[in-house]
Amino acid sequence: MRSNQWNKKNTIILSLILFLTVSWGYSWPLMKIGLQYMGPFTFSFLRFLTGGAVLLTGLWLFRKKKTPLSSVPWKQVCLLGFLQTFAVFGLITYAMLFVEAGKTSIILYTMPIWSSILAAIFLNETLTKQNVIGLLFGLCGLSLIVGADVYQHPSLDHLTGIAFILLGSLAWAAANIYFRLKLAGTDSFEVTAYQMLIGTIGLGVLAFLMERGDPVTWTAESIFSVLFTGIAASAICFSIWYFLLRVIHTITAAISTLLVPVFGVIFGYLLLQETLTTFMLGGAAFILIGIFISQTAYHKRK
């Protein structure tokens, strides 16, 4: 009986991870498509406004027991919203004006490497020799991709885009550590809804200041891009993500994200005909190997 329960739990977790990675991978070319019809901050604002509204509606309609608003740790939730929604997606969506979707996903998902370093500093976890080796593999892969980009496209826009993606990756890693430190014992569904809406306010301010008066074209493609990235890739997937951070080891959750850039590159190739260069594939392989080594070797200091 216990074995059956364990197998059922593992099946559910694996199914959630598969849905998460495929949805996040598919969202990358959809984001690129959405940017053809509106500005980057407007797209991010509409995406997370949609996702936040869906989460809040679900919270009001289907949750019988809700945390009173006065008991929500708003200071921590606001900071998480700034890091996870406003900083990460404000940076990477703007960067995608200059960098391909597949390449963006590869660079962003160096996040587990930065999480390893931050966890060693703030969560008192040991950075082992294997962690260092994994980090070096990841940096070599990143150097291949960035170096080739600089050589092939030596423009300020490309360099700025890559720098913004790296900053977004660091912000996501910081958000993961902050959640573990300050919000691990809270309701992950509520935290996801509130932090997403708070981050959306910041994105709305940016859209108003930077893109006020810019045209927004509504087509079947642009509507689908906003709805899928807002509902599936944001509301559902980030609820799953914070749920996974609570019920399984952080390492296992981080390793699951290794599949996202793989799906991102595949969908970018299929939907946008993005070029798969040798440097890009080689760099991706180094990064994935580095993340795997870094995360699987990672253990808590006693």
PDB file of C-alpha atoms in Angstrom:
ATOM      1  CA  MET A   1       0.000   0.000   0.000  1.00  0.00           C
ATOM      2  CA  ARG A   2       2.769   2.435   0.951  1.00  0.00           C
ATOM      3  CA  SER A   3       4.650   1.574  -2.262  1.00  0.00           C
ATOM      4  CA  ASN A   4       1.525   2.293  -4.341  1.00  0.00           C
ATOM      5  CA  GLN A   5       1.067   5.661  -2.627  1.00  0.00           C
ATOM      6  CA  TRP A   6       4.742   6.510  -3.252  1.00  0.00           C
ATOM      7  CA  ASN A   7       4.458   5.554  -6.941  1.00  0.00           C
ATOM      8  CA  LYS A   8       1.259   7.606  -7.285  1.00  0.00           C
ATOM      9  CA  LYS A   9       2.939  10.637  -5.691  1.00  0.00           C
ATOM     10  CA  ASN A  10       5.973  10.294  -7.994  1.00  0.00           C
ATOM     11  CA  THR A  11       3.722   9.982 -11.046  1.00  0.00           C
ATOM     12  CA  ILE A  12       1.867  13.171 -10.120  1.00  0.00           C
ATOM     13  CA  ILE A  13       5.133  15.071  -9.521  1.00  0.00           C
ATOM     14  CA  LEU A  14       6.644  13.851 -12.808  1.00  0.00           C
ATOM     15  CA  SER A  15       3.462  14.817 -14.678  1.00  0.00           C
ATOM     16  CA  LEU A  16       3.578  18.305 -13.159  1.00  0.00           C
ATOM     17  CA  ILE A  17       7.265  18.674 -14.083  1.00  0.00           C
ATOM     18  CA  LEU A  18       6.568  17.572 -17.662  1.00  0.00           C
ATOM     19  CA  PHE A  19       3.669  20.042 -18.008  1.00  0.00           C
ATOM     20  CA  LEU A  20       5.818  22.799 -16.504  1.00  0.00           C
ATOM     21  CA  THR A  21       8.831  22.262 -18.772  1.00  0.00           C
ATOM     22  CA  VAL A  22       6.835  21.836 -22.005  1.00  0.00           C
ATOM     23  CA  SER A  23       4.670  24.898 -21.256  1.00  0.00           C
ATOM     24  CA  TRP A  24       7.627  27.099 -20.350  1.00  0.00           C
ATOM     25  CA  GLY A  25       9.553  25.874 -23.400  1.00  0.00           C
ATOM     26  CA  TYR A  26       6.593  26.556 -25.712  1.00  0.00           C
ATOM     27  CA  SER A  27       6.103  30.022 -24.200  1.00  0.00           C
ATOM     28  CA  TRP A  28       9.465  31.286 -25.512  1.00  0.00           C
ATOM     29  CA  PRO A  29       8.566  31.473 -29.228  1.00  0.00           C
ATOM     30  CA  LEU A  30       5.083  32.717 -28.266  1.00  0.00           C
ATOM     31  CA  MET A  31       6.692  35.616 -26.389  1.00  0.00           C
ATOM     32  CA  LYS A  32       8.739  36.421 -29.482  1.00  0.00           C
ATOM     33  CA  ILE A  33       5.568  36.322 -31.613  1.00  0.00           C
ATOM     34  CA  GLY A  34       3.719  38.562 -29.138  1.00  0.00           C
ATOM     35  CA  LEU A  35       6.459  41.185 -29.377  1.00  0.00           C
ATOM     36  CA  GLN A  36       5.660  41.607 -33.078  1.00  0.00           C
ATOM     37  CA  TYR A  37       2.306  43.135 -32.120  1.00  0.00           C
ATOM     38  CA  MET A  38       3.101  45.272 -29.049  1.00  0.00           C
ATOM     39  CA  GLY A  39       5.921  46.642 -26.932  1.00  0.00           C
ATOM     40  CA  PRO A  40       7.809  44.331 -24.525  1.00  0.00           C
ATOM     41  CA  PHE A  41       6.555  45.936 -21.308  1.00  0.00           C
ATOM     42  CA  THR A  42       2.993  46.084 -22.616  1.00  0.00           C
ATOM     43  CA  PHE A  43       3.161  42.396 -23.493  1.00  0.00           C
ATOM     44  CA  SER A  44       4.556  41.452 -20.073  1.00  0.00           C
ATOM     45  CA  PHE A  45       1.944  43.630 -18.339  1.00  0.00           C
ATOM     46  CA  LEU A  46      -0.938  41.996 -20.249  1.00  0.00           C
ATOM     47  CA  ARG A  47       0.530  38.533 -19.742  1.00  0.00           C
ATOM     48  CA  PHE A  48       0.823  38.787 -15.973  1.00  0.00           C
ATOM     49  CA  LEU A  49      -2.371  40.794 -15.588  1.00  0.00           C
ATOM     50  CA  THR A  50      -4.128  37.849 -17.254  1.00  0.00           C
ATOM     51  CA  GLY A  51      -2.286  35.305 -15.117  1.00  0.00           C
ATOM     52  CA  GLY A  52      -2.818  37.217 -11.888  1.00  0.00           C
ATOM     53  CA  ALA A  53      -6.521  37.734 -12.622  1.00  0.00           C
ATOM     54  CA  VAL A  54      -6.984  33.993 -13.270  1.00  0.00           C
ATOM     55  CA  LEU A  55      -5.208  33.106 -10.020  1.00  0.00           C
ATOM     56  CA  LEU A  56      -7.162  35.662  -7.987  1.00  0.00           C
ATOM     57  CA  THR A  57     -10.462  34.466  -9.483  1.00  0.00           C
ATOM     58  CA  GLY A  58      -9.559  30.873  -8.647  1.00  0.00           C
ATOM     59  CA  LEU A  59      -8.620  31.923  -5.130  1.00  0.00           C
ATOM     60  CA  TRP A  60     -11.949  33.683  -4.557  1.00  0.00           C
ATOM     61  CA  LEU A  61     -14.155  31.026  -6.155  1.00  0.00           C
ATOM     62  CA  PHE A  62     -12.576  27.699  -5.237  1.00  0.00           C
ATOM     63  CA  ARG A  63     -10.634  28.199  -2.005  1.00  0.00           C
ATOM     64  CA  LYS A  64     -12.885  27.798   1.033  1.00  0.00           C
ATOM     65  CA  LYS A  65     -10.108  28.596   3.476  1.00  0.00           C
ATOM     66  CA  LYS A  66      -8.167  31.729   2.580  1.00  0.00           C
ATOM     67  CA  THR A  67      -5.537  33.625   4.520  1.00  0.00           C
ATOM     68  CA  PRO A  68      -6.983  36.962   5.728  1.00  0.00           C
ATOM     69  CA  LEU A  69      -5.402  39.846   3.817  1.00  0.00           C
ATOM     70  CA  SER A  70      -4.202  41.322   7.094  1.00  0.00           C
ATOM     71  CA  SER A  71      -2.204  38.123   7.761  1.00  0.00           C
ATOM     72  CA  VAL A  72      -0.444  38.022   4.385  1.00  0.00           C
ATOM     73  CA  PRO A  73       3.287  38.848   4.776  1.00  0.00           C
ATOM     74  CA  TRP A  74       3.013  41.722   2.327  1.00  0.00           C
ATOM     75  CA  LYS A  75       6.557  42.998   2.693  1.00  0.00           C
ATOM     76  CA  GLN A  76       8.005  39.616   1.690  1.00  0.00           C
ATOM     77  CA  VAL A  77       5.401  39.042  -1.034  1.00  0.00           C
ATOM     78  CA  CYS A  78       6.088  42.485  -2.533  1.00  0.00           C
ATOM     79  CA  LEU A  79       9.820  41.811  -2.689  1.00  0.00           C
ATOM     80  CA  LEU A  80       9.188  38.405  -4.266  1.00  0.00           C
ATOM     81  CA  GLY A  81       6.890  40.044  -6.831  1.00  0.00           C
ATOM     82  CA  PHE A  82       9.584  42.591  -7.639  1.00  0.00           C
ATOM     83  CA  LEU A  83      12.206  39.871  -8.173  1.00  0.00           C
ATOM     84  CA  GLN A  84      10.173  37.087  -9.801  1.00  0.00           C
ATOM     85  CA  THR A  85       7.685  38.949 -11.982  1.00  0.00           C
ATOM     86  CA  PHE A  86       8.811  42.544 -12.450  1.00  0.00           C
ATOM     87  CA  ALA A  87      12.612  42.126 -12.664  1.00  0.00           C
ATOM     88  CA  VAL A  88      12.881  38.731 -14.388  1.00  0.00           C
ATOM     89  CA  PHE A  89      10.238  39.218 -17.061  1.00  0.00           C
ATOM     90  CA  GLY A  90      10.723  42.931 -17.536  1.00  0.00           C
ATOM     91  CA  LEU A  91      14.386  42.255 -18.324  1.00  0.00           C
ATOM     92  CA  ILE A  92      14.034  39.168 -20.511  1.00  0.00           C
ATOM     93  CA  THR A  93      11.030  40.369 -22.510  1.00  0.00           C
ATOM     94  CA  TYR A  94      12.881  43.559 -23.407  1.00  0.00           C
ATOM     95  CA  ALA A  95      16.002  41.518 -24.225  1.00  0.00           C
ATOM     96  CA  MET A  96      14.044  39.348 -26.664  1.00  0.00           C
ATOM     97  CA  LEU A  97      13.764  42.343 -28.985  1.00  0.00           C
ATOM     98  CA  PHE A  98      17.452  41.741 -29.742  1.00  0.00           C
ATOM     99  CA  VAL A  99      18.106  38.062 -28.889  1.00  0.00           C
ATOM    100  CA  GLU A 100      16.528  34.902 -30.317  1.00  0.00           C
ATOM    101  CA  ALA A 101      13.953  33.064 -28.186  1.00  0.00           C
ATOM    102  CA  GLY A 102      15.933  29.801 -28.013  1.00  0.00           C
ATOM    103  CA  LYS A 103      19.144  31.588 -27.065  1.00  0.00           C
ATOM    104  CA  THR A 104      17.295  33.611 -24.430  1.00  0.00           C
ATOM    105  CA  SER A 105      15.956  30.436 -22.812  1.00  0.00           C
ATOM    106  CA  ILE A 106      19.425  28.849 -22.719  1.00  0.00           C
ATOM    107  CA  ILE A 107      21.021  31.864 -21.034  1.00  0.00           C
ATOM    108  CA  LEU A 108      18.140  32.369 -18.585  1.00  0.00           C
ATOM    109  CA  TYR A 109      18.284  28.757 -17.427  1.00  0.00           C
ATOM    110  CA  THR A 110      21.734  29.190 -16.020  1.00  0.00           C
ATOM    111  CA  MET A 111      19.545  30.109 -13.027  1.00  0.00           C
ATOM    112  CA  PRO A 112      20.293  26.865 -11.077  1.00  0.00           C
ATOM    113  CA  ILE A 113      24.030  27.644 -11.188  1.00  0.00           C
ATOM    114  CA  TRP A 114      23.476  31.066  -9.634  1.00  0.00           C
ATOM    115  CA  SER A 115      21.057  29.459  -7.170  1.00  0.00           C
ATOM    116  CA  SER A 116      23.843  27.124  -6.047  1.00  0.00           C
ATOM    117  CA  ILE A 117      26.136  30.041  -5.273  1.00  0.00           C
ATOM    118  CA  LEU A 118      23.433  32.053  -3.517  1.00  0.00           C
ATOM    119  CA  ALA A 119      22.299  29.015  -1.529  1.00  0.00           C
ATOM    120  CA  ALA A 120      25.857  28.468  -0.314  1.00  0.00           C
ATOM    121  CA  ILE A 121      25.909  32.062   0.932  1.00  0.00           C
ATOM    122  CA  PHE A 122      22.388  32.538   2.295  1.00  0.00           C
ATOM    123  CA  LEU A 123      21.065  29.019   3.016  1.00  0.00           C
ATOM    124  CA  ASN A 124      24.265  27.731   4.599  1.00  0.00           C
ATOM    125  CA  GLU A 125      24.658  25.013   1.963  1.00  0.00           C
ATOM    126  CA  THR A 126      28.058  23.675   0.977  1.00  0.00           C
ATOM    127  CA  LEU A 127      29.636  24.570  -2.365  1.00  0.00           C
ATOM    128  CA  THR A 128      31.577  21.392  -3.150  1.00  0.00           C
ATOM    129  CA  LYS A 129      34.296  20.621  -5.675  1.00  0.00           C
ATOM    130  CA  GLN A 130      31.598  19.198  -7.967  1.00  0.00           C
ATOM    131  CA  ASN A 131      29.648  22.446  -7.677  1.00  0.00           C
ATOM    132  CA  VAL A 132      32.717  24.388  -8.803  1.00  0.00           C
ATOM    133  CA  ILE A 133      33.274  21.980 -11.724  1.00  0.00           C
ATOM    134  CA  GLY A 134      29.631  22.335 -12.721  1.00  0.00           C
ATOM    135  CA  LEU A 135      29.882  26.110 -12.510  1.00  0.00           C
ATOM    136  CA  LEU A 136      32.950  26.100 -14.764  1.00  0.00           C
ATOM    137  CA  PHE A 137      31.118  23.947 -17.342  1.00  0.00           C
ATOM    138  CA  GLY A 138      28.203  26.369 -17.268  1.00  0.00           C
ATOM    139  CA  LEU A 139      30.441  29.407 -17.652  1.00  0.00           C
ATOM    140  CA  CYS A 140      32.248  27.741 -20.576  1.00  0.00           C
ATOM    141  CA  GLY A 141      28.901  27.148 -22.278  1.00  0.00           C
ATOM    142  CA  LEU A 142      27.816  30.693 -21.624  1.00  0.00           C
ATOM    143  CA  SER A 143      31.125  31.969 -23.022  1.00  0.00           C
ATOM    144  CA  LEU A 144      30.581  29.950 -26.216  1.00  0.00           C
ATOM    145  CA  ILE A 145      27.126  31.420 -26.786  1.00  0.00           C
ATOM    146  CA  VAL A 146      27.964  34.974 -25.767  1.00  0.00           C
ATOM    147  CA  GLY A 147      31.352  34.906 -27.521  1.00  0.00           C
ATOM    148  CA  ALA A 148      29.816  33.703 -30.770  1.00  0.00           C
ATOM    149  CA  ASP A 149      27.083  36.328 -30.479  1.00  0.00           C
ATOM    150  CA  VAL A 150      29.609  39.096 -29.925  1.00  0.00           C
ATOM    151  CA  TYR A 151      31.685  37.858 -32.880  1.00  0.00           C
ATOM    152  CA  GLN A 152      28.741  37.392 -35.266  1.00  0.00           C
ATOM    153  CA  HIS A 153      26.629  40.348 -34.080  1.00  0.00           C
ATOM    154  CA  PRO A 154      29.011  42.905 -32.554  1.00  0.00           C
ATOM    155  CA  SER A 155      26.269  45.401 -31.767  1.00  0.00           C
ATOM    156  CA  LEU A 156      25.394  47.219 -28.589  1.00  0.00           C
ATOM    157  CA  ASP A 157      21.789  45.946 -28.796  1.00  0.00           C
ATOM    158  CA  HIS A 158      22.857  42.285 -28.711  1.00  0.00           C
ATOM    159  CA  LEU A 159      25.284  42.866 -25.851  1.00  0.00           C
ATOM    160  CA  THR A 160      22.626  44.761 -23.918  1.00  0.00           C
ATOM    161  CA  GLY A 161      20.093  41.977 -24.537  1.00  0.00           C
ATOM    162  CA  ILE A 162      22.474  39.289 -23.254  1.00  0.00           C
ATOM    163  CA  ALA A 163      23.340  41.375 -20.184  1.00  0.00           C
ATOM    164  CA  PHE A 164      19.626  41.824 -19.390  1.00  0.00           C
ATOM    165  CA  ILE A 165      18.987  38.075 -19.703  1.00  0.00           C
ATOM    166  CA  LEU A 166      21.846  37.343 -17.292  1.00  0.00           C
ATOM    167  CA  LEU A 167      20.438  39.879 -14.835  1.00  0.00           C
ATOM    168  CA  GLY A 168      17.046  38.190 -15.183  1.00  0.00           C
ATOM    169  CA  SER A 169      18.619  34.809 -14.442  1.00  0.00           C
ATOM    170  CA  LEU A 170      20.249  36.220 -11.294  1.00  0.00           C
ATOM    171  CA  ALA A 171      16.954  37.817 -10.209  1.00  0.00           C
ATOM    172  CA  TRP A 172      15.150  34.466 -10.583  1.00  0.00           C
ATOM    173  CA  ALA A 173      17.832  32.700  -8.535  1.00  0.00           C
ATOM    174  CA  ALA A 174      17.503  35.383  -5.848  1.00  0.00           C
ATOM    175  CA  ALA A 175      13.701  34.921  -5.864  1.00  0.00           C
ATOM    176  CA  ASN A 176      14.081  31.160  -5.296  1.00  0.00           C
ATOM    177  CA  ILE A 177      16.397  31.697  -2.336  1.00  0.00           C
ATOM    178  CA  TYR A 178      14.184  34.428  -0.901  1.00  0.00           C
ATOM    179  CA  PHE A 179      11.113  32.182  -1.145  1.00  0.00           C
ATOM    180  CA  ARG A 180      12.951  29.420   0.733  1.00  0.00           C
ATOM    181  CA  LEU A 181      14.096  31.864   3.393  1.00  0.00           C
ATOM    182  CA  LYS A 182      10.940  33.882   3.991  1.00  0.00           C
ATOM    183  CA  LEU A 183       7.883  32.227   2.425  1.00  0.00           C
ATOM    184  CA  ALA A 184       8.413  28.448   2.396  1.00  0.00           C
ATOM    185  CA  GLY A 185       5.735  27.916   5.052  1.00  0.00           C
ATOM    186  CA  THR A 186       3.047  29.983   3.320  1.00  0.00           C
ATOM    187  CA  ASP A 187       0.275  28.979   0.910  1.00  0.00           C
ATOM    188  CA  SER A 188       2.094  28.747  -2.442  1.00  0.00           C
ATOM    189  CA  PHE A 189      -1.088  29.402  -4.477  1.00  0.00           C
ATOM    190  CA  GLU A 190      -1.827  32.622  -2.609  1.00  0.00           C
ATOM    191  CA  VAL A 191       1.801  33.754  -2.740  1.00  0.00           C
ATOM    192  CA  THR A 192       1.900  33.144  -6.509  1.00  0.00           C
ATOM    193  CA  ALA A 193      -1.277  35.177  -7.068  1.00  0.00           C
ATOM    194  CA  TYR A 194      -0.275  38.141  -4.929  1.00  0.00           C
ATOM    195  CA  GLN A 195       3.354  38.368  -6.033  1.00  0.00           C
ATOM    196  CA  MET A 196       2.292  38.147  -9.688  1.00  0.00           C
ATOM    197  CA  LEU A 197      -0.218  40.985  -9.343  1.00  0.00           C
ATOM    198  CA  ILE A 198       2.300  43.147  -7.452  1.00  0.00           C
ATOM    199  CA  GLY A 199       4.916  42.569 -10.156  1.00  0.00           C
ATOM    200  CA  THR A 200       2.263  43.369 -12.766  1.00  0.00           C
ATOM    201  CA  ILE A 201       1.773  46.844 -11.267  1.00  0.00           C
ATOM    202  CA  GLY A 202       5.464  47.582 -11.844  1.00  0.00           C
ATOM    203  CA  LEU A 203       5.285  46.281 -15.418  1.00  0.00           C
ATOM    204  CA  GLY A 204       2.190  48.437 -16.012  1.00  0.00           C
ATOM    205  CA  VAL A 205       4.046  51.532 -14.836  1.00  0.00           C
ATOM    206  CA  LEU A 206       6.939  50.737 -17.200  1.00  0.00           C
ATOM    207  CA  ALA A 207       4.537  50.156 -20.093  1.00  0.00           C
ATOM    208  CA  PHE A 208       2.832  53.498 -19.394  1.00  0.00           C
ATOM    209  CA  LEU A 209       6.104  55.426 -19.130  1.00  0.00           C
ATOM    210  CA  MET A 210       8.002  53.770 -21.984  1.00  0.00           C
ATOM    211  CA  GLU A 211       5.346  52.655 -24.475  1.00  0.00           C
ATOM    212  CA  ARG A 212       2.417  55.031 -23.987  1.00  0.00           C
ATOM    213  CA  GLY A 213       0.868  55.700 -27.378  1.00  0.00           C
ATOM    214  CA  ASP A 214       2.616  52.755 -29.078  1.00  0.00           C
ATOM    215  CA  PRO A 215       0.228  50.621 -31.161  1.00  0.00           C
ATOM    216  CA  VAL A 216      -1.133  47.293 -29.888  1.00  0.00           C
ATOM    217  CA  THR A 217      -2.343  45.034 -32.692  1.00  0.00           C
ATOM    218  CA  TRP A 218      -4.880  42.363 -31.788  1.00  0.00           C
ATOM    219  CA  THR A 219      -4.814  39.284 -33.985  1.00  0.00           C
ATOM    220  CA  ALA A 220      -5.440  35.597 -33.348  1.00  0.00           C
ATOM    221  CA  GLU A 221      -1.666  35.178 -32.856  1.00  0.00           C
ATOM    222  CA  SER A 222      -1.233  38.047 -30.406  1.00  0.00           C
ATOM    223  CA  ILE A 223      -4.308  37.066 -28.368  1.00  0.00           C
ATOM    224  CA  PHE A 224      -3.173  33.446 -28.160  1.00  0.00           C
ATOM    225  CA  SER A 225       0.343  34.550 -27.140  1.00  0.00           C
ATOM    226  CA  VAL A 226      -1.007  36.665 -24.261  1.00  0.00           C
ATOM    227  CA  LEU A 227      -3.514  34.035 -23.114  1.00  0.00           C
ATOM    228  CA  PHE A 228      -1.141  31.056 -23.215  1.00  0.00           C
ATOM    229  CA  THR A 229       1.795  32.816 -21.589  1.00  0.00           C
ATOM    230  CA  GLY A 230      -0.546  34.425 -19.041  1.00  0.00           C
ATOM    231  CA  ILE A 231      -2.697  31.453 -18.057  1.00  0.00           C
ATOM    232  CA  ALA A 232      -0.617  28.337 -18.745  1.00  0.00           C
ATOM    233  CA  ALA A 233       2.991  29.578 -18.530  1.00  0.00           C
ATOM    234  CA  SER A 234       2.392  32.076 -15.693  1.00  0.00           C
ATOM    235  CA  ALA A 235      -0.668  31.331 -13.535  1.00  0.00           C
ATOM    236  CA  ILE A 236      -0.551  27.533 -13.738  1.00  0.00           C
ATOM    237  CA  CYS A 237       3.202  26.971 -14.131  1.00  0.00           C
ATOM    238  CA  PHE A 238       4.335  29.327 -11.359  1.00  0.00           C
ATOM    239  CA  SER A 239       1.757  27.784  -9.025  1.00  0.00           C
ATOM    240  CA  ILE A 240       3.278  24.407  -9.882  1.00  0.00           C
ATOM    241  CA  TRP A 241       6.802  25.795  -9.436  1.00  0.00           C
ATOM    242  CA  TYR A 242       6.235  27.115  -5.928  1.00  0.00           C
ATOM    243  CA  PHE A 243       4.331  23.925  -5.056  1.00  0.00           C
ATOM    244  CA  LEU A 244       7.336  21.852  -6.181  1.00  0.00           C
ATOM    245  CA  LEU A 245       9.692  23.984  -4.094  1.00  0.00           C
ATOM    246  CA  ARG A 246       7.638  22.950  -1.065  1.00  0.00           C
ATOM    247  CA  VAL A 247       7.051  19.230  -1.686  1.00  0.00           C
ATOM    248  CA  ILE A 248      10.320  18.069  -3.268  1.00  0.00           C
ATOM    249  CA  HIS A 249      13.981  18.916  -2.788  1.00  0.00           C
ATOM    250  CA  THR A 250      15.028  22.226  -4.286  1.00  0.00           C
ATOM    251  CA  ILE A 251      17.724  20.390  -6.275  1.00  0.00           C
ATOM    252  CA  THR A 252      15.132  18.146  -7.931  1.00  0.00           C
ATOM    253  CA  ALA A 253      12.967  21.153  -8.806  1.00  0.00           C
ATOM    254  CA  ALA A 254      15.980  22.974 -10.268  1.00  0.00           C
ATOM    255  CA  ILE A 255      17.073  19.957 -12.315  1.00  0.00           C
ATOM    256  CA  SER A 256      13.578  19.794 -13.831  1.00  0.00           C
ATOM    257  CA  THR A 257      14.163  23.197 -15.443  1.00  0.00           C
ATOM    258  CA  LEU A 258      16.991  21.720 -17.529  1.00  0.00           C
ATOM    259  CA  LEU A 259      14.390  20.543 -20.029  1.00  0.00           C
ATOM    260  CA  VAL A 260      12.955  24.032 -20.554  1.00  0.00           C
ATOM    261  CA  PRO A 261      15.714  25.451 -22.812  1.00  0.00           C
ATOM    262  CA  VAL A 262      15.722  22.171 -24.743  1.00  0.00           C
ATOM    263  CA  PHE A 263      12.016  22.593 -25.500  1.00  0.00           C
ATOM    264  CA  GLY A 264      12.577  26.333 -26.036  1.00  0.00           C
ATOM    265  CA  VAL A 265      15.189  25.705 -28.725  1.00  0.00           C
ATOM    266  CA  ILE A 266      13.048  23.017 -30.387  1.00  0.00           C
ATOM    267  CA  PHE A 267       9.899  25.165 -30.460  1.00  0.00           C
ATOM    268  CA  GLY A 268      11.927  28.209 -31.577  1.00  0.00           C
ATOM    269  CA  TYR A 269      13.247  26.169 -34.493  1.00  0.00           C
ATOM    270  CA  LEU A 270       9.797  24.770 -35.405  1.00  0.00           C
ATOM    271  CA  LEU A 271       7.724  27.940 -34.999  1.00  0.00           C
ATOM    272  CA  LEU A 272      10.196  30.727 -35.805  1.00  0.00           C
ATOM    273  CA  GLN A 273      12.765  28.890 -37.958  1.00  0.00           C
ATOM    274  CA  GLU A 274      15.524  30.092 -35.621  1.00  0.00           C
ATOM    275  CA  THR A 275      18.994  28.907 -36.584  1.00  0.00           C
ATOM    276  CA  LEU A 276      20.622  26.156 -34.525  1.00  0.00           C
ATOM    277  CA  THR A 277      24.326  27.005 -34.725  1.00  0.00           C
ATOM    278  CA  THR A 278      27.180  24.779 -33.568  1.00  0.00           C
ATOM    279  CA  PHE A 279      28.176  27.339 -30.927  1.00  0.00           C
ATOM    280  CA  MET A 280      24.616  27.507 -29.654  1.00  0.00           C
ATOM    281  CA  LEU A 281      24.201  23.730 -29.416  1.00  0.00           C
ATOM    282  CA  GLY A 282      27.680  23.277 -27.922  1.00  0.00           C
ATOM    283  CA  GLY A 283      27.118  26.051 -25.393  1.00  0.00           C
ATOM    284  CA  ALA A 284      23.734  24.624 -24.444  1.00  0.00           C
ATOM    285  CA  ALA A 285      25.305  21.197 -23.872  1.00  0.00           C
ATOM    286  CA  PHE A 286      28.003  22.691 -21.605  1.00  0.00           C
ATOM    287  CA  ILE A 287      25.424  24.667 -19.634  1.00  0.00           C
ATOM    288  CA  LEU A 288      23.129  21.662 -19.129  1.00  0.00           C
ATOM    289  CA  ILE A 289      26.044  19.454 -18.068  1.00  0.00           C
ATOM    290  CA  GLY A 290      27.251  22.165 -15.708  1.00  0.00           C
ATOM    291  CA  ILE A 291      23.852  22.649 -14.116  1.00  0.00           C
ATOM    292  CA  PHE A 292      23.401  18.890 -13.721  1.00  0.00           C
ATOM    293  CA  ILE A 293      26.806  18.434 -12.061  1.00  0.00           C
ATOM    294  CA  SER A 294      26.321  21.497  -9.872  1.00  0.00           C
ATOM    295  CA  GLN A 295      22.850  20.574  -8.662  1.00  0.00           C
ATOM    296  CA  THR A 296      23.241  16.833  -8.153  1.00  0.00           C
ATOM    297  CA  ALA A 297      26.388  17.268  -6.119  1.00  0.00           C
ATOM    298  CA  TYR A 298      24.878  19.868  -3.833  1.00  0.00           C
ATOM    299  CA  HIS A 299      24.162  18.943  -0.205  1.00  0.00           C
ATOM    300  CA  LYS A 300      23.317  20.783   2.971  1.00  0.00           C
ATOM    301  CA  ARG A 301      25.994  21.543   5.523  1.00  0.00           C
ATOM    302  CA  LYS A 302      25.339  19.665   8.736  1.00  0.00           C
TER     303      LYS A 302
END
